[in-house]
Structures are given as structure tokens and as C-alpha cells.
CSV table of C-alpha atoms in Angstrom, one decimal:
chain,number,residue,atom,x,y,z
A,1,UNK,CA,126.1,98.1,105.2
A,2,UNK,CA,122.3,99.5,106.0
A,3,UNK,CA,121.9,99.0,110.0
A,4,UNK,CA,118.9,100.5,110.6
A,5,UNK,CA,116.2,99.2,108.0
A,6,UNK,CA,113.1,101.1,109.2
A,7,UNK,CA,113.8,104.1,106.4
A,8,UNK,CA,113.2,101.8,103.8
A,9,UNK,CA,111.2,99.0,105.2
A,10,UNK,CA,107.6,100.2,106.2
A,11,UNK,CA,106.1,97.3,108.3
A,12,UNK,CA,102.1,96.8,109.5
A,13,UNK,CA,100.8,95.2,112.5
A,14,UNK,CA,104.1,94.1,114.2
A,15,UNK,CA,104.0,90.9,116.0
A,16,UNK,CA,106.3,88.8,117.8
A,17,UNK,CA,106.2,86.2,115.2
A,18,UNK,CA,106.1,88.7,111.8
A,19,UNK,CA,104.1,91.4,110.4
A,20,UNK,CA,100.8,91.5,108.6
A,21,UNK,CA,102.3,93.1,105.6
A,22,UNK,CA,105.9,94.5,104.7
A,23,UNK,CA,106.1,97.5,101.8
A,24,UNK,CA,110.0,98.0,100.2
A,25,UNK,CA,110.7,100.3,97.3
A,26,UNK,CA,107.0,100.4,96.2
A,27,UNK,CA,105.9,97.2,96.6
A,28,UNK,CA,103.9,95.3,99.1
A,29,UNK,CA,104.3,91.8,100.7
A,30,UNK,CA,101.6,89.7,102.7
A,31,UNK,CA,99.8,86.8,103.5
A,32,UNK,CA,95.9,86.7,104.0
A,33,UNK,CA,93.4,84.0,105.6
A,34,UNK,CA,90.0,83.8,106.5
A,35,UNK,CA,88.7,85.3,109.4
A,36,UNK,CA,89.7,84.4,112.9
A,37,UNK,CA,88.4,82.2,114.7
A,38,UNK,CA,88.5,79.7,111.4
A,39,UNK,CA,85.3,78.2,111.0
A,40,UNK,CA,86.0,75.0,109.6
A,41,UNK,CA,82.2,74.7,108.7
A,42,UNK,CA,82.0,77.1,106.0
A,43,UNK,CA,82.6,76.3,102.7
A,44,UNK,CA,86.0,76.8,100.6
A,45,UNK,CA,84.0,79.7,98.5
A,46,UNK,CA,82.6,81.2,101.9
A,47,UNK,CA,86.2,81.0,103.2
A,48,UNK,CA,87.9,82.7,99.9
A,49,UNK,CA,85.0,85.4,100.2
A,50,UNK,CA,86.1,86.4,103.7
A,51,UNK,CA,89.7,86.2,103.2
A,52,UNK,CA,89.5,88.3,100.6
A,53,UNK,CA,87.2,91.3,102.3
A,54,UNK,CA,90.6,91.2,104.4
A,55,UNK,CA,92.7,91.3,101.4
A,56,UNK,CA,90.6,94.6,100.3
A,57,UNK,CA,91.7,96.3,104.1
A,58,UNK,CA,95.2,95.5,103.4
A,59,UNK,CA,95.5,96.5,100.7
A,60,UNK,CA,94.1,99.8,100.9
A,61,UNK,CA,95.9,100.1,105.0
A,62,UNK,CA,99.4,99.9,102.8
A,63,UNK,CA,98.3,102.4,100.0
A,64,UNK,CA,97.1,100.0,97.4
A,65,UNK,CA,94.2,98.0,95.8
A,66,UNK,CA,93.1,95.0,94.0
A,67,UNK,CA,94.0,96.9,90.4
A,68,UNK,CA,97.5,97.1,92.3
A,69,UNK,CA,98.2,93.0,92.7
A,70,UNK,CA,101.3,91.7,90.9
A,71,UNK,CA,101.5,88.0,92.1
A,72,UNK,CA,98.7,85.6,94.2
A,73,UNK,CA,99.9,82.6,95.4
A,74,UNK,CA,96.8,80.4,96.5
A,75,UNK,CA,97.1,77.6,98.8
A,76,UNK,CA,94.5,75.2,99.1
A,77,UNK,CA,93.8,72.6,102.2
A,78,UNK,CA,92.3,70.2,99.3
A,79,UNK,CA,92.5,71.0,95.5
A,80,UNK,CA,88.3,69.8,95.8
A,81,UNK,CA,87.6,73.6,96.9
A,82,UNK,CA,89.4,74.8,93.6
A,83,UNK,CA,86.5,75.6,91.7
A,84,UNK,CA,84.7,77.3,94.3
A,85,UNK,CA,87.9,79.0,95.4
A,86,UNK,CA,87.8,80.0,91.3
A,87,UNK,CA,84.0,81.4,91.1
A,88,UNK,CA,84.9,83.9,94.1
A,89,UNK,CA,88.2,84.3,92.8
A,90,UNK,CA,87.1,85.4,89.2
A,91,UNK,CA,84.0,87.5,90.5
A,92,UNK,CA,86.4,89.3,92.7
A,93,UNK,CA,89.1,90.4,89.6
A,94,UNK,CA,86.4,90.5,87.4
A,95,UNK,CA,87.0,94.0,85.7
A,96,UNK,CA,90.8,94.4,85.7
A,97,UNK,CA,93.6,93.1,84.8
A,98,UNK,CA,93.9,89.9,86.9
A,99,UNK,CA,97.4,89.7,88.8
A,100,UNK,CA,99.9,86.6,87.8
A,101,UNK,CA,99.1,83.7,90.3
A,102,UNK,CA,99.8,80.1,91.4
A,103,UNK,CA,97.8,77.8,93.0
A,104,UNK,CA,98.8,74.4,95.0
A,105,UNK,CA,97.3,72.1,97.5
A,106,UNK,CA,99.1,72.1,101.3
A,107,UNK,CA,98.4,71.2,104.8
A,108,UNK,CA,98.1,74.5,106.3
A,109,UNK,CA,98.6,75.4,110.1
A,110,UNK,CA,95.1,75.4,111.4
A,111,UNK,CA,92.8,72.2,110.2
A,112,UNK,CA,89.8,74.6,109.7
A,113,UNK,CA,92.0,76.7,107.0
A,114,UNK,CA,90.6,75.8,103.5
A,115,UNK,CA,92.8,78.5,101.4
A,116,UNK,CA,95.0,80.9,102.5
A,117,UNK,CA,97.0,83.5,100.4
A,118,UNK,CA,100.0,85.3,99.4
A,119,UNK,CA,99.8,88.5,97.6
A,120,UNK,CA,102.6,91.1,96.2
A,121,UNK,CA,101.0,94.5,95.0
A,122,UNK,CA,102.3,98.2,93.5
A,123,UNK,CA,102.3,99.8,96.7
A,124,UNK,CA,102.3,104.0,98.1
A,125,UNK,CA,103.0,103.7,101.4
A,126,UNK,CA,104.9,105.3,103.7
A,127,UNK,CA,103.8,104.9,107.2
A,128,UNK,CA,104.9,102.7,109.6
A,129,UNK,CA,103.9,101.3,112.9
């Protein structure tokens, strides 16, 4: 039985609570969100826009991109913002080969969150915190 799992678990911006993303065997795990302080005023599209500039540095911090996404999972405060969650969302894979995705409506942990996300991607890293 493996004991120590840090030669095959790469792990980024180690918190007490979790990590910002987690890379195994080639492939990336993490969950993205608007920027920080959430600004309950902007819009669901203005929201999806910043969350996914943050997407873009994660991606590329665990030695992938956008082309590299396997699975989205999108979860929406209200399932009003979908279609302006959708126009950001299909300008920003417009161009490749979209990735396989859900979307669903939830309460999410802050009331100014209007989408948050979940993304697995083909992944190169190697390095660690």
C-alpha cells in the first residue's frame, strides 16, 4: 500500500481546506470561480468572463490549456444566467473541440456566486508545491 502520495500526486496552492488544482497520471482536477472579493453586482456573463481568465492561469500553472479540457461541470446560482453563462461560454471554446460538460442550477457557498466551475483537463505537470 502507497504511503507517501506526493510521487504521484502533484498538488497547487495548498490550503488548509484543499488545493487549487490536483494533477494524477496526466490529468488535472479543479474547481474555478469568479474573482475574489465576489461582486454580486456583475452580471452572470461578466462573472463567467472572469472565472474563466482564472481558468486560463490554471490551466497553463498545471501544464495545460483550454484545447486540453476533458469535462466542465457548470453550476449555476439561477438557471436565468444560462444563456449569458452560454454566449461567454461558446466565445471562449470557439475554435476547438469543446470539452464534454454538464450544467445544473445550486445554491453555492457565497450569495454573490453566480456560476462556479469544475474542470478535468490532459495535463504535463510535474511540479509541486
Amino acid at each position: 500500500m502507497i504511503q507517501d502520495f506526493s510521487s504521484i500526486i502533484d498538488r497547487f496552492g495548498i490550503g488548509s481546506r484543499g488545493s487549487s488544482a490536483v494533477v494524477h497520471q496526466g490529468t488535472g482536477y479543479f474547481a474555478v470561480t469568479p474573482q475574489a472579493p465576489y461582486d454580486g453586482d456583475l452580471s452572470t456573463a461578466e462573472q463567467t468572463r472572469q472565472l474563466l481568465a482564472k481558468a486560463e492561469a490554471r490551466l497553463a500553472e498545471i501544464g495545460s490549456a483550454r484545447q486540453g479540457l476533458i469535462f466542465c461541470a457548470i453550476i449555476l446560482a439561477d438557471m436565468d444566467g444560462y444563456a449569458e453563462m452560454n454566449e461567454v461560454w461558446d466565445a471562449w471554446v470557439s475554435g476547438m473541440a469543446p470539452p464534454a460538460r454538464a450544467c445544473f442550477e445550486a445554491r453555492l457557498a457565497n450569495p454573490n456566486l453566480k456560476v462556479e466551475m469544475i474542470m478535468v483537463c490532459a495535463a504535463a505537470s510535474t511540479n509541486a508545491e
